[in-house]
mmCIF file of C-alpha atoms in Angstrom:
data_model
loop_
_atom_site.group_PDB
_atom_site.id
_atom_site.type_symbol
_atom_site.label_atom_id
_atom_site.label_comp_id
_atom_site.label_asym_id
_atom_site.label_seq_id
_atom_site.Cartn_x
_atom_site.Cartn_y
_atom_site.Cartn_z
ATOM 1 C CA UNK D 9 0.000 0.000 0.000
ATOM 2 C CA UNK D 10 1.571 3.302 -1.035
ATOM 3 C CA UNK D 11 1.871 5.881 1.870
ATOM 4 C CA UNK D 12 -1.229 8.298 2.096
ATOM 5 C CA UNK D 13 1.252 11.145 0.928
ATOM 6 C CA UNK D 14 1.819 9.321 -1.921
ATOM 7 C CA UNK D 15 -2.342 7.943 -2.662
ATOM 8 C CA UNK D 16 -2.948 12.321 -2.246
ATOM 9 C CA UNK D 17 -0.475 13.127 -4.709
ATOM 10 C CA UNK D 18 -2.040 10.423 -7.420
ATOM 11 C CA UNK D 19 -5.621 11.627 -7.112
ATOM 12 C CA UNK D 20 -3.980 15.084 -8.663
ATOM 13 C CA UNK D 21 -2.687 13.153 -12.099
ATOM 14 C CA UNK D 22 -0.920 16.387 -13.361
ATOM 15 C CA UNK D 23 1.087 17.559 -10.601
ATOM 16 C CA UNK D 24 4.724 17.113 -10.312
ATOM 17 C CA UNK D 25 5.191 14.685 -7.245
ATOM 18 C CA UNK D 26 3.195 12.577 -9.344
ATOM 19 C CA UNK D 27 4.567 12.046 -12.540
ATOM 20 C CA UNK D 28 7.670 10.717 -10.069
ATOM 21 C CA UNK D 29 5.430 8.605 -8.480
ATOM 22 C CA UNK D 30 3.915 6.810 -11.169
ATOM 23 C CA UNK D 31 7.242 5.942 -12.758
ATOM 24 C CA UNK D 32 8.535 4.526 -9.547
ATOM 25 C CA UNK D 33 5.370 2.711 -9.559
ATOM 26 C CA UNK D 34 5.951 1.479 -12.991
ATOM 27 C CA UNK D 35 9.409 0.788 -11.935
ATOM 28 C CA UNK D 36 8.449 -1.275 -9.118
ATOM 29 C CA UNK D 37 5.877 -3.264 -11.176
ATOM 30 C CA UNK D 38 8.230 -3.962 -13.973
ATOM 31 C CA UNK D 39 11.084 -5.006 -11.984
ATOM 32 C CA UNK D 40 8.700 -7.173 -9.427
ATOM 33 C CA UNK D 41 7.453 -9.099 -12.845
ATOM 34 C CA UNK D 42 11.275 -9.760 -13.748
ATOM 35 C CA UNK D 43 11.653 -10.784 -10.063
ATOM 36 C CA UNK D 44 8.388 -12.795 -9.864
ATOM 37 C CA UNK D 45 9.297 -14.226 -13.091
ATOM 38 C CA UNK D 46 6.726 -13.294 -15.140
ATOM 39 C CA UNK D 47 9.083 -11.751 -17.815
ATOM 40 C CA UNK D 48 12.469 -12.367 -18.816
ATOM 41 C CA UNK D 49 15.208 -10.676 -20.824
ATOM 42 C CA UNK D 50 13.657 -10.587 -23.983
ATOM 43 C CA UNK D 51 11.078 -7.936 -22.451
ATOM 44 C CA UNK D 52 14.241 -6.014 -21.976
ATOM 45 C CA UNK D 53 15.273 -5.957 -25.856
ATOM 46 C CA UNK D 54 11.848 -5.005 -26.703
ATOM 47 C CA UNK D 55 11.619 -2.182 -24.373
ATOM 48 C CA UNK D 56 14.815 -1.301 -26.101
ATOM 49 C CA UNK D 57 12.886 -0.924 -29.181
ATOM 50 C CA UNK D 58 10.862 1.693 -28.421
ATOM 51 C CA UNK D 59 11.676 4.982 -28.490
ATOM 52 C CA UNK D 60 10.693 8.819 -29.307
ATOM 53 C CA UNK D 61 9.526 7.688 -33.018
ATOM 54 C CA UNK D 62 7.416 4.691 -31.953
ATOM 55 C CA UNK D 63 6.380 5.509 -28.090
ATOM 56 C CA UNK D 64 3.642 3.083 -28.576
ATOM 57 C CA UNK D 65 5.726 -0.122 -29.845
ATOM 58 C CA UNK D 66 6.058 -2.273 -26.328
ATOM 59 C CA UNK D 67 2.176 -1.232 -25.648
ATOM 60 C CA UNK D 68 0.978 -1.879 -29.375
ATOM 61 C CA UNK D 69 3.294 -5.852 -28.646
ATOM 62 C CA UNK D 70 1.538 -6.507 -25.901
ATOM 63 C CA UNK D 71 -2.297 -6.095 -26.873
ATOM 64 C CA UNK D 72 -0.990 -8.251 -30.673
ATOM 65 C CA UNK D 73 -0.098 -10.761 -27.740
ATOM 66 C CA UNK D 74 -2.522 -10.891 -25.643
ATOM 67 C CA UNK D 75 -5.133 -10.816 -28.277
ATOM 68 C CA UNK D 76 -3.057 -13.844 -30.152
ATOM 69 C CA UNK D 77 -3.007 -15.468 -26.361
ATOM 70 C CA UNK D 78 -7.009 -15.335 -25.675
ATOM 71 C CA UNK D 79 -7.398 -16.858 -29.326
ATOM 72 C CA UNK D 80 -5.728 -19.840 -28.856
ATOM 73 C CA UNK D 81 -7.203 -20.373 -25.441
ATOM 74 C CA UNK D 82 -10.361 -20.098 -26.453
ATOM 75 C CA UNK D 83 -9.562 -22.801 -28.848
ATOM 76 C CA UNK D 84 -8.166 -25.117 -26.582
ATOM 77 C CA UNK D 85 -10.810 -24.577 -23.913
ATOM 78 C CA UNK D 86 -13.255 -25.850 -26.512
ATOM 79 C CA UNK D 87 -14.251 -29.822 -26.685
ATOM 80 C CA UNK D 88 -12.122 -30.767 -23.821
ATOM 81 C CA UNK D 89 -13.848 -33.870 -24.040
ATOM 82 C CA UNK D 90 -11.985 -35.609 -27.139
ATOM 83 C CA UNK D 91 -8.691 -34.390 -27.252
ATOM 84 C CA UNK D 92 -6.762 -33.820 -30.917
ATOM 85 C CA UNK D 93 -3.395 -33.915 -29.600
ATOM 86 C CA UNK D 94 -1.948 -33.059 -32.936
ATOM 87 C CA UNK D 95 -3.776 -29.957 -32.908
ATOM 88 C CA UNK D 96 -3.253 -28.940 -29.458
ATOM 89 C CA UNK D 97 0.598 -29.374 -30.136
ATOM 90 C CA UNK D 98 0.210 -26.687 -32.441
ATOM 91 C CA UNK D 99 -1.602 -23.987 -31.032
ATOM 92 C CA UNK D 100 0.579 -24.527 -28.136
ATOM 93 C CA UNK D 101 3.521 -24.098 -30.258
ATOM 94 C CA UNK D 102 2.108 -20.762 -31.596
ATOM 95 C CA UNK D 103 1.560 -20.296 -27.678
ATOM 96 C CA UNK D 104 4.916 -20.712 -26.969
ATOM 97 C CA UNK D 105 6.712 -18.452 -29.564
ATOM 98 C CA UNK D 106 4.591 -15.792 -29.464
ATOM 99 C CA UNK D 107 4.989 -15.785 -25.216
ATOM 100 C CA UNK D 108 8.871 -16.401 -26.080
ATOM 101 C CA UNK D 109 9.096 -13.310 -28.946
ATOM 102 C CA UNK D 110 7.283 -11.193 -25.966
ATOM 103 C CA UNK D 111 9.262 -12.323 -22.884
ATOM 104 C CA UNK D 112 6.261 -13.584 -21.051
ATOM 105 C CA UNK D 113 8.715 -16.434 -19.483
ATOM 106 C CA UNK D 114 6.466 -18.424 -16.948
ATOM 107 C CA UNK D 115 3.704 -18.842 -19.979
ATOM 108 C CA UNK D 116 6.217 -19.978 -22.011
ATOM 109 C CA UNK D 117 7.729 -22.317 -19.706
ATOM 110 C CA UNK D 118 4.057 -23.454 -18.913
ATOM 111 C CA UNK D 119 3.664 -24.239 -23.014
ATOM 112 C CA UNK D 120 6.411 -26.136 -22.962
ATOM 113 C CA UNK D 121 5.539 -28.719 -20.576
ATOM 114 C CA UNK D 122 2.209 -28.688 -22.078
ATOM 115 C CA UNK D 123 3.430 -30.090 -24.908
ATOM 116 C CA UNK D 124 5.368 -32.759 -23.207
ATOM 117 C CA UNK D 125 2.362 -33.571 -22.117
ATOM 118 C CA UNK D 126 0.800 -33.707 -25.932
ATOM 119 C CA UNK D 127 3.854 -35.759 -27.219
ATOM 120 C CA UNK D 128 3.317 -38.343 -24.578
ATOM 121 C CA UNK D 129 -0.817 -38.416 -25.644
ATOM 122 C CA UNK D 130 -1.434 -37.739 -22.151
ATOM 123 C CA UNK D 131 -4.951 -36.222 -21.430
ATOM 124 C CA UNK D 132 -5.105 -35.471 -17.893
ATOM 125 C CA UNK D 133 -1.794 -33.797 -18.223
ATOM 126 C CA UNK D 134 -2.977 -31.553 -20.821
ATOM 127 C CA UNK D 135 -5.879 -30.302 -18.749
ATOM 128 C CA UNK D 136 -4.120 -29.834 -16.246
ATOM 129 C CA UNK D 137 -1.682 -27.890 -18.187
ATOM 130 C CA UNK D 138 -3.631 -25.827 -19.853
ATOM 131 C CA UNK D 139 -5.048 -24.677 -16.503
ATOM 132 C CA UNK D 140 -1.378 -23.658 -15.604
ATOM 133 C CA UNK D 141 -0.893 -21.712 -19.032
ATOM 134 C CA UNK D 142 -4.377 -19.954 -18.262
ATOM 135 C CA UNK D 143 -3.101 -19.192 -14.576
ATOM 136 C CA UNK D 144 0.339 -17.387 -15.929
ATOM 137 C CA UNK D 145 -1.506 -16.060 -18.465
ATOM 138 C CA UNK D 146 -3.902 -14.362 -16.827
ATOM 139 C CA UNK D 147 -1.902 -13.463 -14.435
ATOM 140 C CA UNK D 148 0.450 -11.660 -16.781
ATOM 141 C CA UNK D 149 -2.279 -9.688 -18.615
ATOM 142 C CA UNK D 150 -3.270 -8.477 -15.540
ATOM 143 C CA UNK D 151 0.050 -6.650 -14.615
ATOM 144 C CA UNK D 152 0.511 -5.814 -18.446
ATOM 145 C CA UNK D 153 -2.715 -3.908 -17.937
ATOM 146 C CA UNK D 154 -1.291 -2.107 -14.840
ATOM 147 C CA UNK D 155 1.674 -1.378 -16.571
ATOM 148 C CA UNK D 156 0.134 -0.122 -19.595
ATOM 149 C CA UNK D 157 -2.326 2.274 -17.293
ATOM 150 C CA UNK D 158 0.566 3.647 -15.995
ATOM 151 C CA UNK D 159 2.574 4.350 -19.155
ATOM 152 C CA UNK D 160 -0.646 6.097 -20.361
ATOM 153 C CA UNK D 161 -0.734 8.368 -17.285
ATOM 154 C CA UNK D 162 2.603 9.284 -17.429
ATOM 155 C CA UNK D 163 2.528 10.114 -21.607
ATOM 156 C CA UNK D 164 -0.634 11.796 -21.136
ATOM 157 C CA UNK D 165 1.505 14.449 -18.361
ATOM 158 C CA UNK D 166 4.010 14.459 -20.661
ATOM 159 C CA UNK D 167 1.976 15.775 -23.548
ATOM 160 C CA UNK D 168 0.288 18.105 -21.010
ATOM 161 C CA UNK D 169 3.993 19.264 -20.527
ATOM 162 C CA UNK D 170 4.944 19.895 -23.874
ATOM 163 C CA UNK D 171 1.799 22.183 -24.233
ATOM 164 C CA UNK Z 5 4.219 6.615 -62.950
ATOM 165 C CA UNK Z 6 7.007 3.777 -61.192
ATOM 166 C CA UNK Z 7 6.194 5.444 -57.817
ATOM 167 C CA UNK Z 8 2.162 5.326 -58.167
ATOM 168 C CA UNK Z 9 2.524 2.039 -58.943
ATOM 169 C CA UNK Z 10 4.833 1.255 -56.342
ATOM 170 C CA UNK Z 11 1.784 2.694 -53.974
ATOM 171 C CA UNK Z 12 -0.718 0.809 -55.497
ATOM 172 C CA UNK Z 13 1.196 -2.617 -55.041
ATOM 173 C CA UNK Z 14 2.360 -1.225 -51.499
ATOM 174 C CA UNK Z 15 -1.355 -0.928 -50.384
ATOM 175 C CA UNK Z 16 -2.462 -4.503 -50.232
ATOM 176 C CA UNK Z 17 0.389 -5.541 -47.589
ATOM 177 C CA UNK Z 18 2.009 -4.047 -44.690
ATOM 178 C CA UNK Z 19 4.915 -1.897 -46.086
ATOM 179 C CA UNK Z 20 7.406 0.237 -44.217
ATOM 180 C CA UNK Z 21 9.691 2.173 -46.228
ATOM 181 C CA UNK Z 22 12.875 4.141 -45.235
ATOM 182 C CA UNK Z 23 13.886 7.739 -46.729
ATOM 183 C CA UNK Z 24 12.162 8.530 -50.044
ATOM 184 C CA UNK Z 25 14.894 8.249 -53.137
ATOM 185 C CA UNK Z 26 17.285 5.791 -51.500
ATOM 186 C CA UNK Z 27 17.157 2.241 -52.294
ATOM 187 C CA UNK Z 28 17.283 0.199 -49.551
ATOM 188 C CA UNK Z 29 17.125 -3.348 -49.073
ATOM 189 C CA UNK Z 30 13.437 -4.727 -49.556
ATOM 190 C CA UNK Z 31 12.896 -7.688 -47.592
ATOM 191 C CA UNK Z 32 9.617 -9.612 -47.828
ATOM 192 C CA UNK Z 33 8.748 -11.030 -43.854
ATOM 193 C CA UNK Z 34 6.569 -14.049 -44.190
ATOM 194 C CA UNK Z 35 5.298 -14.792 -40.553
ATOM 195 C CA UNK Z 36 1.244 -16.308 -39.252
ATOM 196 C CA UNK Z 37 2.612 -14.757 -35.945
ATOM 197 C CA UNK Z 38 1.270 -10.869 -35.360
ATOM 198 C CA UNK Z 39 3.264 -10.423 -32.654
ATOM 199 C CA UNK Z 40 6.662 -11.882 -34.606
ATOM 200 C CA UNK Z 41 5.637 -9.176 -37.672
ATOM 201 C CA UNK Z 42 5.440 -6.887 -35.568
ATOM 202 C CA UNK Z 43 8.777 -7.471 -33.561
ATOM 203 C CA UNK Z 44 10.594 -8.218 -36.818
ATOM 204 C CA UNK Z 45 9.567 -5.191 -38.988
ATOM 205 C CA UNK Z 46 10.905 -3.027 -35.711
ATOM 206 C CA UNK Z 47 14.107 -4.719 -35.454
ATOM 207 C CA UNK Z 48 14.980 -4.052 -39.518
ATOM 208 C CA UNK Z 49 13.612 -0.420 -39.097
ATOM 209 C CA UNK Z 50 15.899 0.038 -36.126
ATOM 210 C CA UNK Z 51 18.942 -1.641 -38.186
ATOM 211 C CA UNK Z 52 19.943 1.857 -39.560
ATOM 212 C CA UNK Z 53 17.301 2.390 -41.664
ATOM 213 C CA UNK Z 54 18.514 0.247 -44.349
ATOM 214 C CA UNK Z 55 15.286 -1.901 -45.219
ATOM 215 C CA UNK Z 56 12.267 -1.390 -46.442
ATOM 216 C CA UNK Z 57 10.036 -4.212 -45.326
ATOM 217 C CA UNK Z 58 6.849 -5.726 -46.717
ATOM 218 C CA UNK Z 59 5.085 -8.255 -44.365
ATOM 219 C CA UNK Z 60 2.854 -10.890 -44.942
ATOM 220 C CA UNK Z 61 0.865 -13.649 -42.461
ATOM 221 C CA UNK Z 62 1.062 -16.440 -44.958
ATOM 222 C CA UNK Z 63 3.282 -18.225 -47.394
ATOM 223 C CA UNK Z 64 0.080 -18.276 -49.789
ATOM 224 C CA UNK Z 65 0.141 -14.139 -49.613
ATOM 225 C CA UNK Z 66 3.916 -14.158 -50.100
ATOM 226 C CA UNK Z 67 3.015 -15.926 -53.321
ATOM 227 C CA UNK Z 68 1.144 -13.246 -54.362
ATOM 228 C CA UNK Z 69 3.552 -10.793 -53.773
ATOM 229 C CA UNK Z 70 6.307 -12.514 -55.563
ATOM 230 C CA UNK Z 71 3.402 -13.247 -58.546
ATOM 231 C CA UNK Z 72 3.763 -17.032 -58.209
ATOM 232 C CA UNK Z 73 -0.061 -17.159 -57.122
ATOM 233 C CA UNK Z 74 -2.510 -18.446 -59.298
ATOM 234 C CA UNK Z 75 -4.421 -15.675 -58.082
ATOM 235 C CA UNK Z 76 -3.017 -13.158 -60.000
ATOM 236 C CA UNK Z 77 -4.986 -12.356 -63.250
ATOM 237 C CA UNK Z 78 -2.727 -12.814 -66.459
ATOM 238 C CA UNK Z 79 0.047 -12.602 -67.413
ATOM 239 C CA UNK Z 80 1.961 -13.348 -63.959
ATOM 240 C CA UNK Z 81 5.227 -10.149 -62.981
ATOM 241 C CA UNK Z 82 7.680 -12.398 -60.922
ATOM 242 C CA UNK Z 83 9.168 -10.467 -58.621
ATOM 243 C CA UNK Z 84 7.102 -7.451 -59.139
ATOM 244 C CA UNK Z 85 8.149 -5.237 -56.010
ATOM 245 C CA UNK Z 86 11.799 -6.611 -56.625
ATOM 246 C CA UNK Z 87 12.077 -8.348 -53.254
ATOM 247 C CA UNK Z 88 16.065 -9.048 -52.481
ATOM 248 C CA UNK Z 89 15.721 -10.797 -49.277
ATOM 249 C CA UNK Z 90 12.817 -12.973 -48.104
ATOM 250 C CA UNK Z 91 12.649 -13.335 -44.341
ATOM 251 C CA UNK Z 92 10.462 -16.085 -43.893
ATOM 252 C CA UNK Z 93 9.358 -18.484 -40.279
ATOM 253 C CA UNK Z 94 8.962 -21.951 -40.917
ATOM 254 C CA UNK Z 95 6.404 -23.300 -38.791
ATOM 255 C CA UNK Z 96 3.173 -21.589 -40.630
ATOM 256 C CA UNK Z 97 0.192 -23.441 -40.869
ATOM 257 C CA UNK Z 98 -1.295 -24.843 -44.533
ATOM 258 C CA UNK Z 99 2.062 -23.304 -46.381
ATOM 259 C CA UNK Z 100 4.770 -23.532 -44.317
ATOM 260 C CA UNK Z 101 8.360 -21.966 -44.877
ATOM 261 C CA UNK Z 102 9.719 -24.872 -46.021
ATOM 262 C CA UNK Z 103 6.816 -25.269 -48.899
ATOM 263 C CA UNK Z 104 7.607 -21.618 -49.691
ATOM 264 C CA UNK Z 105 11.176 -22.072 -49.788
ATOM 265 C CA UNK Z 106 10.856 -24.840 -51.993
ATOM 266 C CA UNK Z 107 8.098 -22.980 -54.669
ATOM 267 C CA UNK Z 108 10.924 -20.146 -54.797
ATOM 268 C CA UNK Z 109 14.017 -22.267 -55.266
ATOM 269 C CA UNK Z 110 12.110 -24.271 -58.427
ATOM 270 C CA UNK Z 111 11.434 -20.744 -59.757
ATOM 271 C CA UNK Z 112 13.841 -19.411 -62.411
ATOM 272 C CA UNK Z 113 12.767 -16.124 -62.333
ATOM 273 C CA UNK Z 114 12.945 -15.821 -58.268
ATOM 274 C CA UNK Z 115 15.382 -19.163 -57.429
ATOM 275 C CA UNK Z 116 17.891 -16.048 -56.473
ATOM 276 C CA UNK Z 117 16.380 -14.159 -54.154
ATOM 277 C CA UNK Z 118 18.051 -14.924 -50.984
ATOM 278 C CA UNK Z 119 15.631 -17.160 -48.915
ATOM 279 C CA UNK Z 120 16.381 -16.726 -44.528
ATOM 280 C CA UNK Z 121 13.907 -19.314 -42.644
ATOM 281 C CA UNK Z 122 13.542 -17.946 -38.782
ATOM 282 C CA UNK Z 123 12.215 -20.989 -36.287
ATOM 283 C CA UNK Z 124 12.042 -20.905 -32.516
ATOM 284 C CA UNK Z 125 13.028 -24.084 -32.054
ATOM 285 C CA UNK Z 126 16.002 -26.418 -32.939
ATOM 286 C CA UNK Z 127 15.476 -29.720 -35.389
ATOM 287 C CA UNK Z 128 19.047 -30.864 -36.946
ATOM 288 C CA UNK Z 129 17.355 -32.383 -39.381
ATOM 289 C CA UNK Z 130 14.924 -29.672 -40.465
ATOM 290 C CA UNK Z 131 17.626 -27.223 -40.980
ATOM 291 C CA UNK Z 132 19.356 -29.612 -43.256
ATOM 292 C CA UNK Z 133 16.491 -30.006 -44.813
ATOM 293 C CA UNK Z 134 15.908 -26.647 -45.977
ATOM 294 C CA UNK Z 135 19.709 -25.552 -46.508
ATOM 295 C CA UNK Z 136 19.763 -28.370 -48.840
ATOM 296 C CA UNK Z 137 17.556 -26.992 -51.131
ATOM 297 C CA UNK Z 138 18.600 -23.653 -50.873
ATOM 298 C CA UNK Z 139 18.026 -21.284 -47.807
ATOM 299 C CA UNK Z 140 20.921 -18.974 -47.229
ATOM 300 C CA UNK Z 141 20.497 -19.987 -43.122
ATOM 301 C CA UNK Z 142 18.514 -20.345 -40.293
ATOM 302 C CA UNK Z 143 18.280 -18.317 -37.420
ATOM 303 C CA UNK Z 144 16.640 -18.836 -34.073
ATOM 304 C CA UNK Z 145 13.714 -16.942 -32.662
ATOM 305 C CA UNK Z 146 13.384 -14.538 -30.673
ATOM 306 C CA UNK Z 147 15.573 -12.325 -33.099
ATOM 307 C CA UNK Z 148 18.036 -9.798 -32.281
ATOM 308 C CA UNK Z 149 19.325 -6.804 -33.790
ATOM 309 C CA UNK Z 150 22.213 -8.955 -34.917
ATOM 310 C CA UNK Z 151 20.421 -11.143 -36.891
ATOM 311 C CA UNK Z 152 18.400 -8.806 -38.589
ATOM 312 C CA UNK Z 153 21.923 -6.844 -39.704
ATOM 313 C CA UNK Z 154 23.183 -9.889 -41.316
ATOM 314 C CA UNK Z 155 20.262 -10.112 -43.537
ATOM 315 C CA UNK Z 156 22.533 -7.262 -45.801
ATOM 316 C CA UNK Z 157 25.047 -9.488 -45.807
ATOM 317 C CA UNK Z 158 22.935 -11.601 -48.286
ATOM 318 C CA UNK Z 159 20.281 -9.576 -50.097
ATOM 319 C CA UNK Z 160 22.736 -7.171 -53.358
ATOM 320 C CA UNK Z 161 21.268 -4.096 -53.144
ATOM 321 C CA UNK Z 162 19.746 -3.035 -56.703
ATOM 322 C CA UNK Z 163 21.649 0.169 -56.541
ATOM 323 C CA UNK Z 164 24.327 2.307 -53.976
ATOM 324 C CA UNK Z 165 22.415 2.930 -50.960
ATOM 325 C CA UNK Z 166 24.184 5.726 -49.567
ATOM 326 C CA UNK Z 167 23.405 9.295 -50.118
ATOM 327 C CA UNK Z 168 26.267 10.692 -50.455
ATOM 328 C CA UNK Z 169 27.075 8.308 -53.417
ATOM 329 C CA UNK Z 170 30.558 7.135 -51.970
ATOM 330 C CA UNK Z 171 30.567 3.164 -51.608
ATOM 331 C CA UNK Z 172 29.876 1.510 -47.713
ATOM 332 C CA UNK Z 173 31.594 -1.496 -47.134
ATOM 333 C CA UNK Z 174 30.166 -4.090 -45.010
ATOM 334 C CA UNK Z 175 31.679 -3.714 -41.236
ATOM 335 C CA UNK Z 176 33.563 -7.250 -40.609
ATOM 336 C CA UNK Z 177 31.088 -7.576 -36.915
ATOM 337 C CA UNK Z 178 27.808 -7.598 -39.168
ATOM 338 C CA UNK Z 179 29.261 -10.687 -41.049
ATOM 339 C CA UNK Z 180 27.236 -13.614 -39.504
ATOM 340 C CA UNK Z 181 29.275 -14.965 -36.605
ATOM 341 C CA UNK Z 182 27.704 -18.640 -36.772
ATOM 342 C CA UNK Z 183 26.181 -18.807 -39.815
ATOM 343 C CA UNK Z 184 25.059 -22.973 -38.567
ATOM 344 C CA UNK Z 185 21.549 -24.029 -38.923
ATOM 345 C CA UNK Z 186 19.243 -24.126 -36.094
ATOM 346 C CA UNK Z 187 16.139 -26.382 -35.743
ATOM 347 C CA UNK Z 188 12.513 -26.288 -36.085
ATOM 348 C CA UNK Z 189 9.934 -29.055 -34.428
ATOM 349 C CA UNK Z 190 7.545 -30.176 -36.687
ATOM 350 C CA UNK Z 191 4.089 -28.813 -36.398
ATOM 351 C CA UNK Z 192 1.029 -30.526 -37.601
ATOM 352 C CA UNK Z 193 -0.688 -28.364 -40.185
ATOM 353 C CA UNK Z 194 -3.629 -26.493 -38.617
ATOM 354 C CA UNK Z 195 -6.251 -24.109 -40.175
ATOM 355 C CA UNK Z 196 -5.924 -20.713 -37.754
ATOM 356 C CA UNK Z 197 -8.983 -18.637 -37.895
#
């Protein structure tokens, strides 16, 4: 819980303690995910990416994810009752690189032993699984959408600023 | 009249160009993944603005591009938006990489274009595979900057890139380091929505 100074200072979005303390909070978040293992270094290269001339890239990388990642869930959430494990294989294999390319570590790590699970035609381990992707998953999106609250804040005072 | 029709072409895919009036290295991205596109088309912007990049979600739309679809009404233009490097991932579902590969290398209109498969995972055998029928190498997702760079070292620019007009050598650390093969897992064909 930040300290009431801190929770005053946030209700006023445009003044100056504020702009500090939003990108300590997005410091804190970030780094916690690294620390948590949520995200790994290739979060790092993309962040790297971004700069004045595309301020939107690591935001706009994220949602192409996400939306990619609640796709193929919804797919293999469907007819759980026969499983295909062919075709499970390979929308956890999109799973996987796409979770790789974005440095979302634990759901990657989570895709990988799901398909251990699918080469070894084992069904109960694939539920199960799949349950673990959806847990990291969800779990990421949810501090993604923290972080990418916070990155809006802050742009939005510093296009206020340039004005 | 070259440049409307450039625009024309350029409006039924994803293109990026560089400055206006230098030629840069085009390089045709063939990837299902959004996310990879994406991450891909950033990296060769960021490489010192020396590609212009066309991307496309499917081997059958890379086709199209390259006029080797049987979509294209009459008299096919191989090679139309003179690709010189095509960037493509192998695991794609319905056409993969390797099936696009191979359509290009049995071309004799486009069996020169340098062909660079991307895969995120190893498979000795896959990479062998494709280098023996022609791809100039294989290199391991995620990408870097790195591997994005050497990507000049096999597409011949069409003409002098630099503005100034005086000739750039290559800088020996963009050479490929390991230019080895790395491996792909097979992936069962799947229709994606």
């Amino acid at each position: 819980m930040l300290p009431l100074c801190s929770r005053v200072l946030l209700s006023h979005p445009f003044s100056p303690m504020s702009l500090m303390a939003l990108r300590e909070q997005l410091n804190m978040l970030v780094n916690s995910m690294y620390i948590e293992g949520l995200l790994d270094q290739q979060f790092q290269q993309l962040q790297m990416l971004q700069d004045a001339s595309s301020p939107g890239f690591v935001a706009e990388v994220i949602n192409l994810f996400c939306e990619d990642a609640e796709r193929i869930l919804t797919e293999l959430t469907k007819d759980q009752a026969v499983v295909d494990f062919q075709k499970v294989d390979a929308y956890v294999h999109q799973l996987k690189g796409s979770s790789s390319s974005v440095g979302a570590q634990n759901v990657k790590l989570a895709c990988i032993q799901f398909r251990q699970f699918c080469e070894e035609n084992n069904k109960d381990g694939c539920l199960n699984a799949l349950n673990v992707v959806k847990h990291h998953y969800y779990l990421l999106r949810n501090k993604f959408d923290t972080m990418l609250q916070l990155e809006q804040r802050i742009q939005a005072y510093d296009s206020k600023q340039q004005n | 009249m070259e440049e409307e029709a450039k625009k024309e072409r350029n409006e039924e895919v994803e293109s990026d160009g560089g400055d206006g009036g230098v030629e840069m290295v085009r390089v045709l991205v063939v990837d299902d993944s959004p996310v990879d596109r994406k991450i891909v088309e950033m990296l060769l912007k960021k490489s010192g603005r020396m590609f212009e990049v066309i991307a496309v979600d499917s081997g059958e739309k890379a086709m199209e591009v390259l006029g080797l679809s049987e979509v294209t009404i009459g008299r096919p233009h191989f090679n139309d938006q003179k690709i010189d490097v095509i960037l493509t991932d192998y695991c794609m579902p319905q056409m993969t990489g390797y099936d696009l590969l191979k359509a290009i290398k049995e071309h004799d209109s486009l069996k020169s274009i340098p062909v660079v498969m991307m895969s995120s995972e190893n498979d000795p055998q896959r990479i062998s595979r494709c280098g023996g029928i022609g791809a100039e190498d294989f290199i391991l997702k995620p990408l870097k900057i790195k591997d994005v760079q050497r990507l000049r070292t096999y597409a011949v620019p069409r003409t002098p890139i630099s503005k100034s007009g005086t000739k750039r050598k290559l800088p020996v650390d963009l050479v490929a380091e390991n230019s080895g093969y790395e491996t792909c897992q097979r992936v069962a064909k799947v229709a994606v929505a």
